[in-house]
mmCIF file of C-alpha atoms in Angstrom:
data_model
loop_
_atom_site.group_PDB
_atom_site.id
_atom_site.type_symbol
_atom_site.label_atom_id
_atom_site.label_comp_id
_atom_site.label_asym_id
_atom_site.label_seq_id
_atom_site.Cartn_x
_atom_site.Cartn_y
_atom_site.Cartn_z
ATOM 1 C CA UNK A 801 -8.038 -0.698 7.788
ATOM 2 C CA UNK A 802 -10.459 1.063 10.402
ATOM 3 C CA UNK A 803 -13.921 2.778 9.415
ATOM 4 C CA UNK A 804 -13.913 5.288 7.809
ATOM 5 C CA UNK A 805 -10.513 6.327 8.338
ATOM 6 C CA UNK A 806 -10.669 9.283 5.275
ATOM 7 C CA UNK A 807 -13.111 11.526 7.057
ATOM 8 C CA UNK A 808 -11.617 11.118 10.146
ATOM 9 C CA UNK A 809 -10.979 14.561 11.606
ATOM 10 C CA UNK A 810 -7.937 15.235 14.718
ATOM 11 C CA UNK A 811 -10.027 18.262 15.997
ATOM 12 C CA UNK A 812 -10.411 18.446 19.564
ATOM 13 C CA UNK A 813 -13.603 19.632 19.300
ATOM 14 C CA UNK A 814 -15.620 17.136 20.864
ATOM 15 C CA UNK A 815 -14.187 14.094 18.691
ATOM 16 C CA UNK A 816 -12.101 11.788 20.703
ATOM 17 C CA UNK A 817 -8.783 11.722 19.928
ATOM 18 C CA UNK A 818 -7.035 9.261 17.589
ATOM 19 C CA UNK A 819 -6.150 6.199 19.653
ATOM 20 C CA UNK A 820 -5.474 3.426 16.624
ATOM 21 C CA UNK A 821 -2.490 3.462 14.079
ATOM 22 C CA UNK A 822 -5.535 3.463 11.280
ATOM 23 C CA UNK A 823 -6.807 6.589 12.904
ATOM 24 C CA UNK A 824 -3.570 8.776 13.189
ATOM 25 C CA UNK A 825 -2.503 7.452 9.994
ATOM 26 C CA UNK A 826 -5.541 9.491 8.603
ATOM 27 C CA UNK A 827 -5.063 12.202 10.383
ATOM 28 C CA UNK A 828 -1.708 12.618 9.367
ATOM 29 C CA UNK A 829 -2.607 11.672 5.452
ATOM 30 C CA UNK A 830 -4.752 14.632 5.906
ATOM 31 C CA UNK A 831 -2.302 16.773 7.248
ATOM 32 C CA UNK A 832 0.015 15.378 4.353
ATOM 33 C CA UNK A 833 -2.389 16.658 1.667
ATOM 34 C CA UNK A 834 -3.741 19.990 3.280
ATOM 35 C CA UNK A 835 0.255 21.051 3.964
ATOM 36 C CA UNK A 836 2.817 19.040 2.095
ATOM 37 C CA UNK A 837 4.477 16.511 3.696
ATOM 38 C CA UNK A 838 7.725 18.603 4.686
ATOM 39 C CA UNK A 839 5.635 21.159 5.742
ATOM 40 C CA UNK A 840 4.037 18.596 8.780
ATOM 41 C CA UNK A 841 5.882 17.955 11.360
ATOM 42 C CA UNK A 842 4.874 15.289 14.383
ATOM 43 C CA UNK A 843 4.289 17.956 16.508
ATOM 44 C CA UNK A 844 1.550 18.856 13.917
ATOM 45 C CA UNK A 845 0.109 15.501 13.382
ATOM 46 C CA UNK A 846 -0.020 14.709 17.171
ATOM 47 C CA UNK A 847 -1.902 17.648 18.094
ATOM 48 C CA UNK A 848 -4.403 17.232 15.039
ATOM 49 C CA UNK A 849 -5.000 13.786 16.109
ATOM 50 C CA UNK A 850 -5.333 14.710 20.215
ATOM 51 C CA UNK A 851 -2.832 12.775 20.920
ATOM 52 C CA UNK A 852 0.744 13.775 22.562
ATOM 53 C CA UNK A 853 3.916 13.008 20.475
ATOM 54 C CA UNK A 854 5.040 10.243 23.054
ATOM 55 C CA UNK A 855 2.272 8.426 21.990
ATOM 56 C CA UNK A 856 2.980 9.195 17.937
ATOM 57 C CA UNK A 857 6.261 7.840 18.649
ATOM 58 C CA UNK A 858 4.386 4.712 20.356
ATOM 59 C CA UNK A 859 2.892 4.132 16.748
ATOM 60 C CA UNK A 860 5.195 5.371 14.423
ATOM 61 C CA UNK A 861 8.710 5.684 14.387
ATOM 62 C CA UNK A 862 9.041 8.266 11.768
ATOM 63 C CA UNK A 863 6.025 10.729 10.240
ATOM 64 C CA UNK A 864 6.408 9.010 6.680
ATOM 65 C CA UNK A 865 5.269 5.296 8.340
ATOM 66 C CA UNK A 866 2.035 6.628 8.489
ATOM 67 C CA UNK A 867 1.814 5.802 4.952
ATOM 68 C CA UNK A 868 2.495 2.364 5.145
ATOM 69 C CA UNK A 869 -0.651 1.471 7.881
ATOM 70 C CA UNK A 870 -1.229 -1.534 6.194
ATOM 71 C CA UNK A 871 1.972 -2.301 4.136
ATOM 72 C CA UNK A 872 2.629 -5.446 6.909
ATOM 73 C CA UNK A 873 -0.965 -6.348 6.668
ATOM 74 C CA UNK A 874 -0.741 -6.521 2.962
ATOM 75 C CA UNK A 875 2.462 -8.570 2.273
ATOM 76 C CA UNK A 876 0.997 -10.950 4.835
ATOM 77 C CA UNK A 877 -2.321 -11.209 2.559
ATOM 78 C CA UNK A 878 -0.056 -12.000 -0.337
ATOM 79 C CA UNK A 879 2.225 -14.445 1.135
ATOM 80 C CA UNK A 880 -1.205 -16.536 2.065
ATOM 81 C CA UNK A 881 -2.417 -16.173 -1.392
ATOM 82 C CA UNK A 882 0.244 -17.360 -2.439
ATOM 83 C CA UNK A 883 1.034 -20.162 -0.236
ATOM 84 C CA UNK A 884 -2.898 -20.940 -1.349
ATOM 85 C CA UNK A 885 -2.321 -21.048 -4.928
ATOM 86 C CA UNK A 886 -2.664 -24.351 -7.003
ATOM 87 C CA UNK A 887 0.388 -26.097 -8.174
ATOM 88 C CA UNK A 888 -0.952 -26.925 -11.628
ATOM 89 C CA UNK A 889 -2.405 -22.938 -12.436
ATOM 90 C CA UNK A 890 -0.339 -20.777 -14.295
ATOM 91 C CA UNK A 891 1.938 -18.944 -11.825
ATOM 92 C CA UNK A 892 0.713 -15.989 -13.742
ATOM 93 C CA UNK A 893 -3.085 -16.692 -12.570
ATOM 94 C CA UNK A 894 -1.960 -17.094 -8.814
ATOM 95 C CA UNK A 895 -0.381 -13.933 -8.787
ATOM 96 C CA UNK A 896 -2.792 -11.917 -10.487
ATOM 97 C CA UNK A 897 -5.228 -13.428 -7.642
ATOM 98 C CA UNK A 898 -3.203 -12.810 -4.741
ATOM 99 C CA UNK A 899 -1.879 -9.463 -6.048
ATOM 100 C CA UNK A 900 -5.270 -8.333 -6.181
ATOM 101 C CA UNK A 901 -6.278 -10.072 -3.353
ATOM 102 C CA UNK A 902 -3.650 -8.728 -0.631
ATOM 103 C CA UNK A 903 -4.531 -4.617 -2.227
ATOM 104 C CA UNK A 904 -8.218 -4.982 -2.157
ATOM 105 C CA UNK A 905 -9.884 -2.497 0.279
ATOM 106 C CA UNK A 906 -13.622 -1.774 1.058
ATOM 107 C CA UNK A 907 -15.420 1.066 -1.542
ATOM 108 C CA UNK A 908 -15.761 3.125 1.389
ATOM 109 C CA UNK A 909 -12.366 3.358 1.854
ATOM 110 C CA UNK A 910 -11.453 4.336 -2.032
ATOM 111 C CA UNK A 911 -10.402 8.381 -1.174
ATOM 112 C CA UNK A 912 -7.877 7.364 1.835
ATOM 113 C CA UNK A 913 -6.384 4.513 -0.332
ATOM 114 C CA UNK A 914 -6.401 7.244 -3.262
ATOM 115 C CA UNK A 915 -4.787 9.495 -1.207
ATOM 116 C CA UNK A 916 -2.384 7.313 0.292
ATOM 117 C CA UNK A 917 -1.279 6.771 -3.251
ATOM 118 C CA UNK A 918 -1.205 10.134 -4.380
ATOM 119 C CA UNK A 919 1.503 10.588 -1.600
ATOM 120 C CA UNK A 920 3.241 7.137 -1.959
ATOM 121 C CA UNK A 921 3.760 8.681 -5.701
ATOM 122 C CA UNK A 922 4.626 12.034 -5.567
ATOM 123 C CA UNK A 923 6.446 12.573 -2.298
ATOM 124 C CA UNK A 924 10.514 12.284 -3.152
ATOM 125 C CA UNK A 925 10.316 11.846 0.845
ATOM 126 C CA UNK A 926 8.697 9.123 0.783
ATOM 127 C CA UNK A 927 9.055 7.518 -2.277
ATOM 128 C CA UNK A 928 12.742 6.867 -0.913
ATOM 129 C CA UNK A 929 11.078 5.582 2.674
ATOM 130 C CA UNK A 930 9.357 3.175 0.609
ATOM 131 C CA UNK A 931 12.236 1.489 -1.090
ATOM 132 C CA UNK A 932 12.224 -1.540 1.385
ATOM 133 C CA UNK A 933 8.212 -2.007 1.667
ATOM 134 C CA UNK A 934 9.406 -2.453 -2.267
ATOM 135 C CA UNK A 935 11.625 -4.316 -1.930
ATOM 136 C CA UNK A 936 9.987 -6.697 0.717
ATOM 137 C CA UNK A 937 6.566 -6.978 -2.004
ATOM 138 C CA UNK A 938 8.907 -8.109 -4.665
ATOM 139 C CA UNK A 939 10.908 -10.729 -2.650
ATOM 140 C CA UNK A 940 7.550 -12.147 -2.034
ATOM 141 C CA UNK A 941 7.072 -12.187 -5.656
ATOM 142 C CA UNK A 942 10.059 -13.762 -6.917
ATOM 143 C CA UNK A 943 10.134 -16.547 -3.894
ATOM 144 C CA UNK A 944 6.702 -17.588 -5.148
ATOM 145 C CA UNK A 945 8.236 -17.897 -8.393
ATOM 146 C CA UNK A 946 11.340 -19.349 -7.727
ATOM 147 C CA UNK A 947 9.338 -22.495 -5.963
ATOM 148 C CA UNK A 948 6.640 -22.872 -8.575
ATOM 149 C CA UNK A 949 9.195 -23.092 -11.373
ATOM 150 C CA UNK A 950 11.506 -24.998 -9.191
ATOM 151 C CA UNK A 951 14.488 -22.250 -9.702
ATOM 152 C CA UNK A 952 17.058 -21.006 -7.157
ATOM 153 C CA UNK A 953 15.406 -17.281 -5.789
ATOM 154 C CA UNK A 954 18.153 -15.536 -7.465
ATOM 155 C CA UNK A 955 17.622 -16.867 -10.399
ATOM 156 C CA UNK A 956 16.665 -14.475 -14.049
ATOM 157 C CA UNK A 957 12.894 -16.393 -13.733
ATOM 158 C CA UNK A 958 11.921 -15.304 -10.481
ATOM 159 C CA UNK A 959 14.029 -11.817 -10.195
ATOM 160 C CA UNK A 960 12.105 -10.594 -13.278
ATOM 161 C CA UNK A 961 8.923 -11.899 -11.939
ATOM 162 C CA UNK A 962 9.505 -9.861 -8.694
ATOM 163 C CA UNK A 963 10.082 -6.599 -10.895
ATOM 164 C CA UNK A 964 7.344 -7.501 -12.912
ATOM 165 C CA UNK A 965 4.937 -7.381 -9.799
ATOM 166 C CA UNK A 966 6.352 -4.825 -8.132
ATOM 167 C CA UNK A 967 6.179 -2.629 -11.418
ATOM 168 C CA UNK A 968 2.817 -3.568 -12.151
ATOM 169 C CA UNK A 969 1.468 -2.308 -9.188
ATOM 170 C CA UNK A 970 2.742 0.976 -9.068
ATOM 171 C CA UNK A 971 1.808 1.084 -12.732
ATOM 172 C CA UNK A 972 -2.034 0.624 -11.747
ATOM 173 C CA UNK A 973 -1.715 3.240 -9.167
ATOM 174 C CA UNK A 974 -0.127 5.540 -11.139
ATOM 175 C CA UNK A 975 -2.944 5.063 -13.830
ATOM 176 C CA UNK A 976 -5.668 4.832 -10.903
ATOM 177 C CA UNK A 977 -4.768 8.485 -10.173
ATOM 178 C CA UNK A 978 -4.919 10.162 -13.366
ATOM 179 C CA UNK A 979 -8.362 8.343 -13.988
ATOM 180 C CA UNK A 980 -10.007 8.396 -11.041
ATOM 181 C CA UNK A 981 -12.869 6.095 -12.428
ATOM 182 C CA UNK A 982 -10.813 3.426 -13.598
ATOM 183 C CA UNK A 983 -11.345 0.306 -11.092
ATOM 184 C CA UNK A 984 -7.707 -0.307 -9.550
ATOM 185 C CA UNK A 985 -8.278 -3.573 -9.979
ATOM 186 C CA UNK A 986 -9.286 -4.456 -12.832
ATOM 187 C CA UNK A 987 -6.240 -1.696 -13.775
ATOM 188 C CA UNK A 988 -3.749 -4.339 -11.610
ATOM 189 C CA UNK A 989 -4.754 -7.078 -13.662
ATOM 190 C CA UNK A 990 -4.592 -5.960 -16.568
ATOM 191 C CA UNK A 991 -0.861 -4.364 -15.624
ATOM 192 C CA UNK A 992 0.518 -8.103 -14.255
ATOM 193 C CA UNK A 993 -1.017 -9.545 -17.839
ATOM 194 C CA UNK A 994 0.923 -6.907 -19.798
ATOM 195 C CA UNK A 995 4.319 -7.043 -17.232
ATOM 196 C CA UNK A 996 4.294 -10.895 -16.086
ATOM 197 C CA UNK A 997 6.926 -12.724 -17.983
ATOM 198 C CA UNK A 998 6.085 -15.866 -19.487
ATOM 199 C CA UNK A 999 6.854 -19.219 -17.913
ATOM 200 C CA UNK A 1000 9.780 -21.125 -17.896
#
């Protein structure tokens, strides 16, 4: 993520203009939050952020991938935490770990990752754009699964497993937001204990 990217501000008023995907991203979170998300459009965004929409467009290919700044950044975090994990732990413990691990942001980012999950869960918009950021975070799941137990992927083991991580993670958020002083992750761990199915 870049500094600071919550109290960013698109103003032209002597503030340069936004010139990293972390910095329109916040601009456009803003923007989200301020207006509703139908209610901004790229035009809106771009000229917040000082930018032109050309260059949105070089960024972003739709206003709702804003959201997911760091979704690529993230499943590669987990996929090496995963790939890192000891053969003889409980798949359970390596997931936790790497779950946690791949999520885990700086405390001066907390409001723009709160944010970003107040809109991740409440925008129909893009709550269906997200689908297959989903969908990619569980297959991640349920492949580490599959090879620790030694199962096919589509196998009941490592499907469930993939739900299980997928669910628990929205279920921390979810939580995170109506107590704001709840640690996430302490939340998330606590979530993949309850959710995580037992071995095989």
């Amino acid at each position: 993520m870049g500094t600071e990217p919550a109290r960013l501000r698109g103003d032209r008023g002597g503030r340069p203009a936004a010139t990293t995907p972390h910095q329109l991203a916040a601009v456009a979170q803003r923007l989200f939050l301020e207006r509703g998300f139908d209610a901004t459009s790229v035009d809106d965004i771009a000229l917040a952020a000082g930018i032109g929409r050309r260059t949105f467009f070089r960024y972003f290919p739709t206003k709702a991938d804003v959201l997911f700044v760091e979704s690529d950044a993230e499943l590669r975090r987990l996929e090496e935490h995963l790939a890192g994990g000891g053969r003889t732990e409980r798949y359970q413990d390596v997931l936790a770990r790497s779950v946690v691990a791949a999520l885990r942001f700086p405390e001066e980012e907390r409001e723009w990752a709160r944010q970003r999950a107040q809109l991740l869960l409440t925008v129909p918009a893009v709550q269906a754009h997200a689908m297959s950021r989903y969908t990619a975070w569980r297959a991640a799941a349920a492949r580490f699964a599959a090879d620790h137990s030694g199962q096919a992927p589509d196998a009941l083991f490592p499907l469930a497993v993939g739900q299980a991580v997928l669910a628990a993670t929205l279920t921390a958020h979810e939580h995170w937001l109506a107590r704001p002083e709840a640690d996430l992750f302490e939340v998330l761990t606590r979530c993949l204990d309850l959710l995580l199915p037992p071995g095989p």
